[in-house]
PDB file of C-alpha atoms and ligand atoms in Angstrom:
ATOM      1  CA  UNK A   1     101.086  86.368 106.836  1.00 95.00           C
ATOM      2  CA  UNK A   2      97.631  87.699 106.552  1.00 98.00           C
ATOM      3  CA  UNK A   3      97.592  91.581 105.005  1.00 98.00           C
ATOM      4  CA  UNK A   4      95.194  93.957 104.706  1.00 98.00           C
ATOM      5  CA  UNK A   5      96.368  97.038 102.569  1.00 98.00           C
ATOM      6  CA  UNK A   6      94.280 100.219 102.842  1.00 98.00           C
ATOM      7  CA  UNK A   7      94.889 103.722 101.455  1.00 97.00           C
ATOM      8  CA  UNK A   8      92.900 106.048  98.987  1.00 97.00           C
ATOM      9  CA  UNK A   9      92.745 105.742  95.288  1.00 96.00           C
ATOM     10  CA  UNK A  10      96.036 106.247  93.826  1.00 94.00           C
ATOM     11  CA  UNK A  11      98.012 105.277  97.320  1.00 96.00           C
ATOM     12  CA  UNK A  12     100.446 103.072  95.717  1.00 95.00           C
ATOM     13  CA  UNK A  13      98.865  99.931  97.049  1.00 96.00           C
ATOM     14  CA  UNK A  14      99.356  98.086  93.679  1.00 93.00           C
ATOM     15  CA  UNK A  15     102.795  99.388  93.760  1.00 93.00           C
ATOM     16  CA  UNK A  16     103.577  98.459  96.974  1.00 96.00           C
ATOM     17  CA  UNK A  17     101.669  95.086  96.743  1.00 96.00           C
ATOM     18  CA  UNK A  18     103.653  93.710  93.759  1.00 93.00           C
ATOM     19  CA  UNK A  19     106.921  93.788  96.047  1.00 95.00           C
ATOM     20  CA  UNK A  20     105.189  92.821  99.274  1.00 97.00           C
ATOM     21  CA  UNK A  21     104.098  89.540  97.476  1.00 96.00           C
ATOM     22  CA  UNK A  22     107.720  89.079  95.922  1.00 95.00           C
ATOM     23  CA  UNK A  23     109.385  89.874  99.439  1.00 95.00           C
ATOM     24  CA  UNK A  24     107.205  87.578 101.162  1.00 95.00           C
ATOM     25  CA  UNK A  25     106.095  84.953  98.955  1.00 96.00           C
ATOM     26  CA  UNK A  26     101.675  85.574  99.445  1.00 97.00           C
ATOM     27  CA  UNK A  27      99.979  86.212  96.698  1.00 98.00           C
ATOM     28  CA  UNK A  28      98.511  89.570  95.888  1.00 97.00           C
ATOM     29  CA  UNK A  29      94.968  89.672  95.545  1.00 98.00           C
ATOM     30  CA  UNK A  30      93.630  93.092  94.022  1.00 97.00           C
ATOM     31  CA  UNK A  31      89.904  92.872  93.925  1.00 98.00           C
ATOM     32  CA  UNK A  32      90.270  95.883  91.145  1.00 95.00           C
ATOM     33  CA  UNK A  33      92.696  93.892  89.358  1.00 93.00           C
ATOM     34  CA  UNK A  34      89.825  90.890  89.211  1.00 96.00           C
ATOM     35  CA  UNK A  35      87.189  92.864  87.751  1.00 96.00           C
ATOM     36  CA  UNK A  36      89.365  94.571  85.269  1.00 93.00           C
ATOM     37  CA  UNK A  37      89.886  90.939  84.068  1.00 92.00           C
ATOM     38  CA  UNK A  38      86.397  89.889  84.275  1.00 95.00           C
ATOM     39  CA  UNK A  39      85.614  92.886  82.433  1.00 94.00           C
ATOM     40  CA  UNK A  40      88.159  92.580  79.850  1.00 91.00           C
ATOM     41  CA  UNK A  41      86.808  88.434  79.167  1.00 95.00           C
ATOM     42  CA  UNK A  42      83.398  89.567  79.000  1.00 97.00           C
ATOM     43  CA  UNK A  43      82.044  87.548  81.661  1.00 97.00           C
ATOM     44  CA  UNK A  44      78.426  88.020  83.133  1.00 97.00           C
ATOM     45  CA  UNK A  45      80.434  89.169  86.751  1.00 97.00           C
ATOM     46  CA  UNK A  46      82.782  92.005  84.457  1.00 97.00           C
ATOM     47  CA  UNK A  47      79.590  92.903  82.959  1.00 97.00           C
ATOM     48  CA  UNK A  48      78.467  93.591  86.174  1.00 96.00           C
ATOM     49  CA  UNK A  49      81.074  95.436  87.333  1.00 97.00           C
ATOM     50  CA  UNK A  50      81.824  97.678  84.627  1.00 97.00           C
ATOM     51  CA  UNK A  51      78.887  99.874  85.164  1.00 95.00           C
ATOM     52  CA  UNK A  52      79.978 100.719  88.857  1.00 97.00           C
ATOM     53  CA  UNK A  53      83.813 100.797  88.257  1.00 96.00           C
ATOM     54  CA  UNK A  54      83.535 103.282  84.805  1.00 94.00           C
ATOM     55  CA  UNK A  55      81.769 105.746  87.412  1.00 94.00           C
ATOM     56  CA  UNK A  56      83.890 105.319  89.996  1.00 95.00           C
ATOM     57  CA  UNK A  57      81.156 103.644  92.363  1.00 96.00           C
ATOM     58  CA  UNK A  58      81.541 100.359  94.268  1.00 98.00           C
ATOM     59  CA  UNK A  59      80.426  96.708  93.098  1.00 98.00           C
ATOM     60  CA  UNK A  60      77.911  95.791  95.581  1.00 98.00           C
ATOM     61  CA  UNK A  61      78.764  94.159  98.762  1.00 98.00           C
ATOM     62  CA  UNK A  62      77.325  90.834  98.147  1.00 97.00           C
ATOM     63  CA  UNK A  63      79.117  90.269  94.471  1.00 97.00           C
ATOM     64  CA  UNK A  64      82.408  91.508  95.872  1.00 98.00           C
ATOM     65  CA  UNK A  65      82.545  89.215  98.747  1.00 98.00           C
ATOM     66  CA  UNK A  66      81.165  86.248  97.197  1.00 97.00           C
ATOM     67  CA  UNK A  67      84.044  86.783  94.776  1.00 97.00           C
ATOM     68  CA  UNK A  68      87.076  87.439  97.410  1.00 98.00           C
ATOM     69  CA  UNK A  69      85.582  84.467  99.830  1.00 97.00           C
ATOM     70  CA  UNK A  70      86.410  82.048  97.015  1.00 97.00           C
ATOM     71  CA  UNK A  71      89.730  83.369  96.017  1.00 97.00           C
ATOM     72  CA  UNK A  72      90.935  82.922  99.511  1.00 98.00           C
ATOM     73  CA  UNK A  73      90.027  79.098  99.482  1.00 96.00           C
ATOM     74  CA  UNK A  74      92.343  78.548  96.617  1.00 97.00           C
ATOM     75  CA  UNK A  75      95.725  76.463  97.558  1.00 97.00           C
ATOM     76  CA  UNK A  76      98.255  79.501  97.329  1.00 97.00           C
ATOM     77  CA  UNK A  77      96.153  81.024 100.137  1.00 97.00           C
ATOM     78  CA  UNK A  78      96.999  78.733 102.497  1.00 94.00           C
ATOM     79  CA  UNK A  79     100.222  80.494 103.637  1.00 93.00           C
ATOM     80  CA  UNK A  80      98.545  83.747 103.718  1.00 97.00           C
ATOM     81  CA  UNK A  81      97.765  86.716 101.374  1.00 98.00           C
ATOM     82  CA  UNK A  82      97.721  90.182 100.513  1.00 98.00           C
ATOM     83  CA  UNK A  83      94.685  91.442  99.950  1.00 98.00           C
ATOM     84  CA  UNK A  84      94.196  95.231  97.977  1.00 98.00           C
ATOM     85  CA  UNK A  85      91.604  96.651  97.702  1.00 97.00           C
ATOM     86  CA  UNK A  86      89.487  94.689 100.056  1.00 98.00           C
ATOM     87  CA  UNK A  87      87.621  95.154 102.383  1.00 98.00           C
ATOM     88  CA  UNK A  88      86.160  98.988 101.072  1.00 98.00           C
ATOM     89  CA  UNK A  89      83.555  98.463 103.280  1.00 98.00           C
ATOM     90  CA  UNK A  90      82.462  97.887 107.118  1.00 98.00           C
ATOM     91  CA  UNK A  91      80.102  95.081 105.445  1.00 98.00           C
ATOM     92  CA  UNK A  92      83.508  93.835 103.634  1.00 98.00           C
ATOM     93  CA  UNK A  93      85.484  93.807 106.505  1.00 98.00           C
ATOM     94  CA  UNK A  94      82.589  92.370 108.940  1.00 98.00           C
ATOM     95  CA  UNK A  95      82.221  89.352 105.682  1.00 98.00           C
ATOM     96  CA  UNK A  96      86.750  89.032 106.226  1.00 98.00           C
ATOM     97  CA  UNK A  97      86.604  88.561 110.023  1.00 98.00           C
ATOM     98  CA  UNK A  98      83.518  85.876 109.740  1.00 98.00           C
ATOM     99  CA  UNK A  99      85.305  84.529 107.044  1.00 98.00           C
ATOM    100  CA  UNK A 100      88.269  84.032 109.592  1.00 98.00           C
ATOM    101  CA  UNK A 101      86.661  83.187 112.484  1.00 97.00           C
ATOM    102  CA  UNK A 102      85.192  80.237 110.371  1.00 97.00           C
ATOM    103  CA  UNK A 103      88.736  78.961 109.937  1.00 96.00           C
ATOM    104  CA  UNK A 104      90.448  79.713 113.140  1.00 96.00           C
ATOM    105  CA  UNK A 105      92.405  82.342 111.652  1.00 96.00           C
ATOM    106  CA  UNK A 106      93.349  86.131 111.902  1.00 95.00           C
ATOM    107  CA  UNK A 107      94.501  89.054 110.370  1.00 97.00           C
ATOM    108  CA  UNK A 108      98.305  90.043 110.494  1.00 97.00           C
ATOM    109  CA  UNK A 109      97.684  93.106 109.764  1.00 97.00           C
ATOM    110  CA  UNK A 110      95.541  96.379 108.054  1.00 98.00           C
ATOM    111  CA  UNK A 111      98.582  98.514 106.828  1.00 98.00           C
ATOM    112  CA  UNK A 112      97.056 101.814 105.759  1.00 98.00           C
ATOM    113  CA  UNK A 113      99.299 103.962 102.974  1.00 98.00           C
ATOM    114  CA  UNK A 114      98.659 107.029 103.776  1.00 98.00           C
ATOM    115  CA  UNK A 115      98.246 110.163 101.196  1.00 97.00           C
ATOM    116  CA  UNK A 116      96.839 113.596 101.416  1.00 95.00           C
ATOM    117  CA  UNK A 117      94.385 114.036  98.686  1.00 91.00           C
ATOM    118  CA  UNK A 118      96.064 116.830  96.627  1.00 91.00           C
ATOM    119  CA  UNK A 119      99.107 113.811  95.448  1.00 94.00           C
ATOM    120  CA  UNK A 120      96.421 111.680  94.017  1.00 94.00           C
ATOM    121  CA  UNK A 121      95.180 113.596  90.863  1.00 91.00           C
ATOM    122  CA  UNK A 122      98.866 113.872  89.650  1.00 93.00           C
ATOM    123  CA  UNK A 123      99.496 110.483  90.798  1.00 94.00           C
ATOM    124  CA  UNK A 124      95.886 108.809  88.838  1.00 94.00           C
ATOM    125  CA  UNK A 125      96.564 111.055  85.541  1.00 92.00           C
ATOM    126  CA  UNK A 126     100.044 109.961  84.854  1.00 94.00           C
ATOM    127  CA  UNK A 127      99.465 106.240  86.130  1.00 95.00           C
ATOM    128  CA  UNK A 128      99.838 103.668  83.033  1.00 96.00           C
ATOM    129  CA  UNK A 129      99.081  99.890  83.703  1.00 93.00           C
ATOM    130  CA  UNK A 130      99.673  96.779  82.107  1.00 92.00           C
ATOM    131  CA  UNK A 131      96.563  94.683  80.767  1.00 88.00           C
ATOM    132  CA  UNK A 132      98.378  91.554  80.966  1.00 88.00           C
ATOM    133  CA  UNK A 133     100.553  91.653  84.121  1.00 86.00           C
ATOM    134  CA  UNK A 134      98.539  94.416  86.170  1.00 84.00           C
ATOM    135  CA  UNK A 135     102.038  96.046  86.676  1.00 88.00           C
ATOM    136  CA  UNK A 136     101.798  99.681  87.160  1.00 89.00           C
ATOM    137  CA  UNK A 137     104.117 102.587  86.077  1.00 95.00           C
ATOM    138  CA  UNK A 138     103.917 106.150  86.520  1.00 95.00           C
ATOM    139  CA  UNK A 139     104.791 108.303  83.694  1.00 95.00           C
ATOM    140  CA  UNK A 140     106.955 110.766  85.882  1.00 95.00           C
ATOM    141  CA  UNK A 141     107.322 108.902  88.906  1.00 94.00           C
ATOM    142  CA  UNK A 142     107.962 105.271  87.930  1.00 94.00           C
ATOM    143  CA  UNK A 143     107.876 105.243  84.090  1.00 96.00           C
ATOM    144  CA  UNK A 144     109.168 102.026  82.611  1.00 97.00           C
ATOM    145  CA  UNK A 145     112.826 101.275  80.858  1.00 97.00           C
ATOM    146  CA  UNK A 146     111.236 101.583  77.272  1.00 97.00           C
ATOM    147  CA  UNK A 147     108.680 104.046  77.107  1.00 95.00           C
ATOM    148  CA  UNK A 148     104.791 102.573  76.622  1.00 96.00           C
ATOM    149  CA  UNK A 149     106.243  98.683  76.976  1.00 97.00           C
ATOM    150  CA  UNK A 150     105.610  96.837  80.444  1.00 97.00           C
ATOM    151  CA  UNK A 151     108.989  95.445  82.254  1.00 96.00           C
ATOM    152  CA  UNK A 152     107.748  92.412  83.362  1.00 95.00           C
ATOM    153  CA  UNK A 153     106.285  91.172  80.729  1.00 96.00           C
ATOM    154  CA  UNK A 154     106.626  92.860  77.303  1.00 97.00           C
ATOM    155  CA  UNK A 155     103.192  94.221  77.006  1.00 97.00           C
ATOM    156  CA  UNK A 156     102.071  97.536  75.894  1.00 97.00           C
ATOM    157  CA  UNK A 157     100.807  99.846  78.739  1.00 97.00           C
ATOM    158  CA  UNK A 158      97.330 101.725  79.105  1.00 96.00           C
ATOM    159  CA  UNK A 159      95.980 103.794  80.914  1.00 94.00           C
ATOM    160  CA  UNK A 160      92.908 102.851  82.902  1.00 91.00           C
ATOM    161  CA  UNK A 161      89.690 104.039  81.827  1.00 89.00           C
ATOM    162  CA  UNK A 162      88.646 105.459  85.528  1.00 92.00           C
ATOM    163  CA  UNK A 163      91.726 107.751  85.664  1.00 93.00           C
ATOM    164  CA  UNK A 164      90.450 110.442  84.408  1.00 90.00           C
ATOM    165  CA  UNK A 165      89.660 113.758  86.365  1.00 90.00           C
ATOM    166  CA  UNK A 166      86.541 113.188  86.981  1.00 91.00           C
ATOM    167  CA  UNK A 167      86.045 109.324  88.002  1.00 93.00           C
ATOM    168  CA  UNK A 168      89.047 110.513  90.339  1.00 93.00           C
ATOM    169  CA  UNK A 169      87.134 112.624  91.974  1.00 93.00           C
ATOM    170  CA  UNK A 170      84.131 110.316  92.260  1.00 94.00           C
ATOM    171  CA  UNK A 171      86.509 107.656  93.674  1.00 95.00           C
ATOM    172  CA  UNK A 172      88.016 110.281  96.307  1.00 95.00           C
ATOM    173  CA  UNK A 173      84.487 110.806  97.419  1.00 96.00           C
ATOM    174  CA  UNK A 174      83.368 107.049  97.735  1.00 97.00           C
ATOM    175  CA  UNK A 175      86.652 106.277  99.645  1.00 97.00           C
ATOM    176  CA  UNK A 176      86.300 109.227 102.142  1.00 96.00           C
ATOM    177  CA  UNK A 177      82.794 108.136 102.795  1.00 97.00           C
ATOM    178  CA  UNK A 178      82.627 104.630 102.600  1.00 97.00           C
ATOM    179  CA  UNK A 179      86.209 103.486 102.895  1.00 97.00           C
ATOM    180  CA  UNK A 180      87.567 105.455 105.550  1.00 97.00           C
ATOM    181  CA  UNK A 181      85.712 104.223 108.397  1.00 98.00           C
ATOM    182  CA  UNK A 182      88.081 101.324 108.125  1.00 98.00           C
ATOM    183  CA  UNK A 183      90.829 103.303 109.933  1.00 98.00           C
ATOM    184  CA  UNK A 184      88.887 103.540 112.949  1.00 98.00           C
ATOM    185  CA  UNK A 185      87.166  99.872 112.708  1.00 98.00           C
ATOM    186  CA  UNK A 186      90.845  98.174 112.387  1.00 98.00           C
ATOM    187  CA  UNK A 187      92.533 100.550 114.930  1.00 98.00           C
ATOM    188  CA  UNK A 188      90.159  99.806 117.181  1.00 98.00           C
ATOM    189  CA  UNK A 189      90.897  96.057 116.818  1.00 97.00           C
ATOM    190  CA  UNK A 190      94.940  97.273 117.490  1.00 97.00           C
ATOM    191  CA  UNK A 191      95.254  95.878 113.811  1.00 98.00           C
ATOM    192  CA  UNK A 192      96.205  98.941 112.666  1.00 98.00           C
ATOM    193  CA  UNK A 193      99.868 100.044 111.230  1.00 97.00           C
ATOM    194  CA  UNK A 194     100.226 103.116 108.892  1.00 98.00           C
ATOM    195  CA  UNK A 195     102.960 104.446 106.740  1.00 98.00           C
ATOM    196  CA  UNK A 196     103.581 107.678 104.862  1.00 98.00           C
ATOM    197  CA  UNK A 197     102.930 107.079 101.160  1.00 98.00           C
ATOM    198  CA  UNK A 198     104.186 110.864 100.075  1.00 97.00           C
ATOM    199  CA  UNK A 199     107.795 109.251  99.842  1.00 97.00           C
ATOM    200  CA  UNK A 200     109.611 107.808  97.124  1.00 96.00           C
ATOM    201  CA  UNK A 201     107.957 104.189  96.030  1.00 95.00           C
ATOM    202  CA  UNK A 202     111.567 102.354  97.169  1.00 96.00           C
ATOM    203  CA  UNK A 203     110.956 104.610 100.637  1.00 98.00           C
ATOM    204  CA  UNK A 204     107.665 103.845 101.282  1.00 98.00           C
ATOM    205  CA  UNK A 205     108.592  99.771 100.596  1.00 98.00           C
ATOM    206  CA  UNK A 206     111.324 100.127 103.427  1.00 97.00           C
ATOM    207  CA  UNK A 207     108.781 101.329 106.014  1.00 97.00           C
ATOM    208  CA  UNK A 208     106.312  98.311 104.852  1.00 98.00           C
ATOM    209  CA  UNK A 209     109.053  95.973 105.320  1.00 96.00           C
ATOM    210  CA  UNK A 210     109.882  97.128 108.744  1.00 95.00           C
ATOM    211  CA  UNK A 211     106.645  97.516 110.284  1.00 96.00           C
ATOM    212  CA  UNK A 212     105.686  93.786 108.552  1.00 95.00           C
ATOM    213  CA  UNK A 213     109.180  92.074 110.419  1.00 90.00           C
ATOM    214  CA  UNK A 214     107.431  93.205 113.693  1.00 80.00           C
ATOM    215  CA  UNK A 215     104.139  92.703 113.388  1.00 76.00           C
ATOM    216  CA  UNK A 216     104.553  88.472 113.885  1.00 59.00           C
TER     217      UNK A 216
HETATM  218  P1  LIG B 301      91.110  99.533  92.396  1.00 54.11           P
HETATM  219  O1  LIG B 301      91.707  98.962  91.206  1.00 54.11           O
HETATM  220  O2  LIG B 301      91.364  98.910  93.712  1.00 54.11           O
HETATM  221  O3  LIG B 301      91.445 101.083  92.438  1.00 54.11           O
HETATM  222  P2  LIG B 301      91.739 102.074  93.667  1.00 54.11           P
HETATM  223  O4  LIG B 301      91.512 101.625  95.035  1.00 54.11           O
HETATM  224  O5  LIG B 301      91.008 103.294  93.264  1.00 54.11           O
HETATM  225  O6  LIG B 301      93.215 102.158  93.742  1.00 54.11           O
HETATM  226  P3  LIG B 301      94.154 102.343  92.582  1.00 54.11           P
HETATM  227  O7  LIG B 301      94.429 101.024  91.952  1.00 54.11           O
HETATM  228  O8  LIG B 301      93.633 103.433  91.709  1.00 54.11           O
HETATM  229  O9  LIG B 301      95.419 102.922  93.334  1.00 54.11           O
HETATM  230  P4  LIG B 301      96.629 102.174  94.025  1.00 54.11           P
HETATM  231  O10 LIG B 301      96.618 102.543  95.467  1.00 54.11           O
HETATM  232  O11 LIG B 301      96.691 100.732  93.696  1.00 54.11           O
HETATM  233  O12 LIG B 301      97.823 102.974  93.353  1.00 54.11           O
HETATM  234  P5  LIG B 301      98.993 102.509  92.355  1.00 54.11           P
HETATM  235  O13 LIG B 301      99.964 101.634  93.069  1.00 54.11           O
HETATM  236  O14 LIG B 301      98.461 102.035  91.078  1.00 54.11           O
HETATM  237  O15 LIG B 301      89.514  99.590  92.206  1.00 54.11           O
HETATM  238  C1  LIG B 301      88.952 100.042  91.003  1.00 54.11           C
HETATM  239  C2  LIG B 301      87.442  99.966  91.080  1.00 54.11           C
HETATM  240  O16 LIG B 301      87.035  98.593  91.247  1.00 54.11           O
HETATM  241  C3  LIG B 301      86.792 100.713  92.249  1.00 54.11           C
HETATM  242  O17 LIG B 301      86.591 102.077  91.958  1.00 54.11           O
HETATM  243  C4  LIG B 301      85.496  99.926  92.411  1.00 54.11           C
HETATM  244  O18 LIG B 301      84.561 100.308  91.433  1.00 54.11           O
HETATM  245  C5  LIG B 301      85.914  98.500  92.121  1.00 54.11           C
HETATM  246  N1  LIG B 301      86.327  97.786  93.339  1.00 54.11           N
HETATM  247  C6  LIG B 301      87.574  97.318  93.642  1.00 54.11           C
HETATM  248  N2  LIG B 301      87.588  96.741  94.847  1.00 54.11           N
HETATM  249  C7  LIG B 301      86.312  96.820  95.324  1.00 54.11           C
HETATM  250  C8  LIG B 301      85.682  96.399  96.544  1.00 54.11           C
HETATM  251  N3  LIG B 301      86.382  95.777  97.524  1.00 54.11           N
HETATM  252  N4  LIG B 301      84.374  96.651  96.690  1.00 54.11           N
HETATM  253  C9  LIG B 301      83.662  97.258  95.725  1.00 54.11           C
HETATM  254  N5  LIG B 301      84.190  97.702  94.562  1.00 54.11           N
HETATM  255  C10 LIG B 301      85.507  97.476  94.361  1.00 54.11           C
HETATM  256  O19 LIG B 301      99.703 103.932  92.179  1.00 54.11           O
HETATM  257  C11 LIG B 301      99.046 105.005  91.498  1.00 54.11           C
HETATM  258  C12 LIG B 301     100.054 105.759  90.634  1.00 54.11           C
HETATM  259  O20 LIG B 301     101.001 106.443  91.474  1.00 54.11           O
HETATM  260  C13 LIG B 301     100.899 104.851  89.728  1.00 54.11           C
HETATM  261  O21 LIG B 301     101.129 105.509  88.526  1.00 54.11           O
HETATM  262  C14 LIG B 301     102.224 104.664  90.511  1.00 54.11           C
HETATM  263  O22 LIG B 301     103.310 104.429  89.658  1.00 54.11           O
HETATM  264  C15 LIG B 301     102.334 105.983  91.247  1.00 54.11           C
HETATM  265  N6  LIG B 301     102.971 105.865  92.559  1.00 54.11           N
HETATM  266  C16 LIG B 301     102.782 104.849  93.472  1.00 54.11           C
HETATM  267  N7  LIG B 301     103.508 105.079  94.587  1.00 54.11           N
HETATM  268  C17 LIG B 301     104.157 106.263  94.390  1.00 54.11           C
HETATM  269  C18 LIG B 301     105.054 107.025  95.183  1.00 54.11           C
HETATM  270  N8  LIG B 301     105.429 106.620  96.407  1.00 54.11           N
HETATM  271  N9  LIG B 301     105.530 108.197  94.668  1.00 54.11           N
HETATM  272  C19 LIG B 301     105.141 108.608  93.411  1.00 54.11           C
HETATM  273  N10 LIG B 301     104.307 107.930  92.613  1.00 54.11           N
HETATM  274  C20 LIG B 301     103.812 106.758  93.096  1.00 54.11           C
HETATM  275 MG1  LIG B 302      95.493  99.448  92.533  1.00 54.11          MG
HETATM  276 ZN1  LIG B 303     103.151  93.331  82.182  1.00 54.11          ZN
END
């Protein structure tokens, strides 16, 4: 299974993601996620990136893709993948299909979470995230058994440097404009399924799960 997950800042797709790849055995690829790592090793690509992501902007096309095009040749792709956070971009998505195409294969899906934009400030302020897992907790909504410890792993939690009010807001902006457009580019190619992401996170996995048993 091929996955595409879509939805504004603060959607829940790293929530959402972390069971999606559990459920169905794909791994989740969060270009974010990738970058944050680069970024906290130092290396010339996290360099890069941190100058775009600390405002809120996009990583240019070309880097981005370059970087996603070689993650999907690596052997745990070959059953299929969840991709977050990419594509962000028509050029993004136009780089996925080629990419495809190329290989004879196709999306499953682009499942779009969808959330008005006066849940995300609440939902961005109060997010905490682990460094070492990328597991994500909400201090109201999802907050973990022992307060400021990850779950999974044992590690303390942080919260992300572009969740504050005003990268939000930044963010909102570059997804309406630049992100958006997506809606219309994979409806148009009937690839498109959407769910309500104002429900609780246990809710919102139950509608993934049935809209993923039909899609094959
Ligand atoms: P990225 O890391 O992808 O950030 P984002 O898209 O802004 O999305 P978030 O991770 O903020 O939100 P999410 O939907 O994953 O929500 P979460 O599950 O954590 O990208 C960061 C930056 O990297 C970008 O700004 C850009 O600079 C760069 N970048 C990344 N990809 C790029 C690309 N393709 N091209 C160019 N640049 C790129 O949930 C949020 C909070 O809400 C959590 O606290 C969670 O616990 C809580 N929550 C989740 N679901 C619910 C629910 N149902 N009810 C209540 N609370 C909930
Ligand atoms: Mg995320
Ligand atoms: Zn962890």
């Amino acid at each position: 299974m091929k996955i595409v997950l879509l939805g504004p800042p603060g959607a829940g797709k790293g929530t959402q993601a972390k069971s999606i790849s559990n459920r169905y055995s794909i791994p989740h690829i969060s270009t974010g996620d990738i970058f944050r790592k680069n970024i906290s090793e130092g290396t010339p690509l996290g360099i890069e990136a941190k100058g775009y992501i600390d405002k809120g902007q996009l990583v240019p096309d070309e880097v981005t893709i370059n970087m996603v095009k070689d993650r999907l040749t690596w052997e745990d792709c070959k059953n299929g993948y969840l991709l977050d956070g990419f594509p962000r971009t028509v050029a993004q998505a136009e780089a996925l299909e080629g990419f495809l195409a190329d290989r004879n294969e196709k999306l499953d899906t682009a499942l779009s979470i969808e959330v008005p934009s006066s849940f995300i400030l609440e939902r961005m302020t109060g997010r905490r995230v682990c460094p070492s897992c990328g597991a994500s907790y909400h201090v109201k909504f999802n907050p973990p058994t022992k307060a400021g410890v990850c779950d999974v792993c044992g590690s303390d939690i942080v919260q992300r440097k572009d969740d504050t009010e005003e990268t939000v807001s930044e963010r909102l902006e570059v997804y309406e404009r630049q992100t958006q457009p997506l809606i219309d580019f994979y409806n148009n190619k009937n690839l498109l399924s959407t769910v309500d992401g104002t429900k609780a996170i246990n809710e919102v996995f139950e509608s993934i799960c049935s809209i993923l048993g039909s899609v094959k």
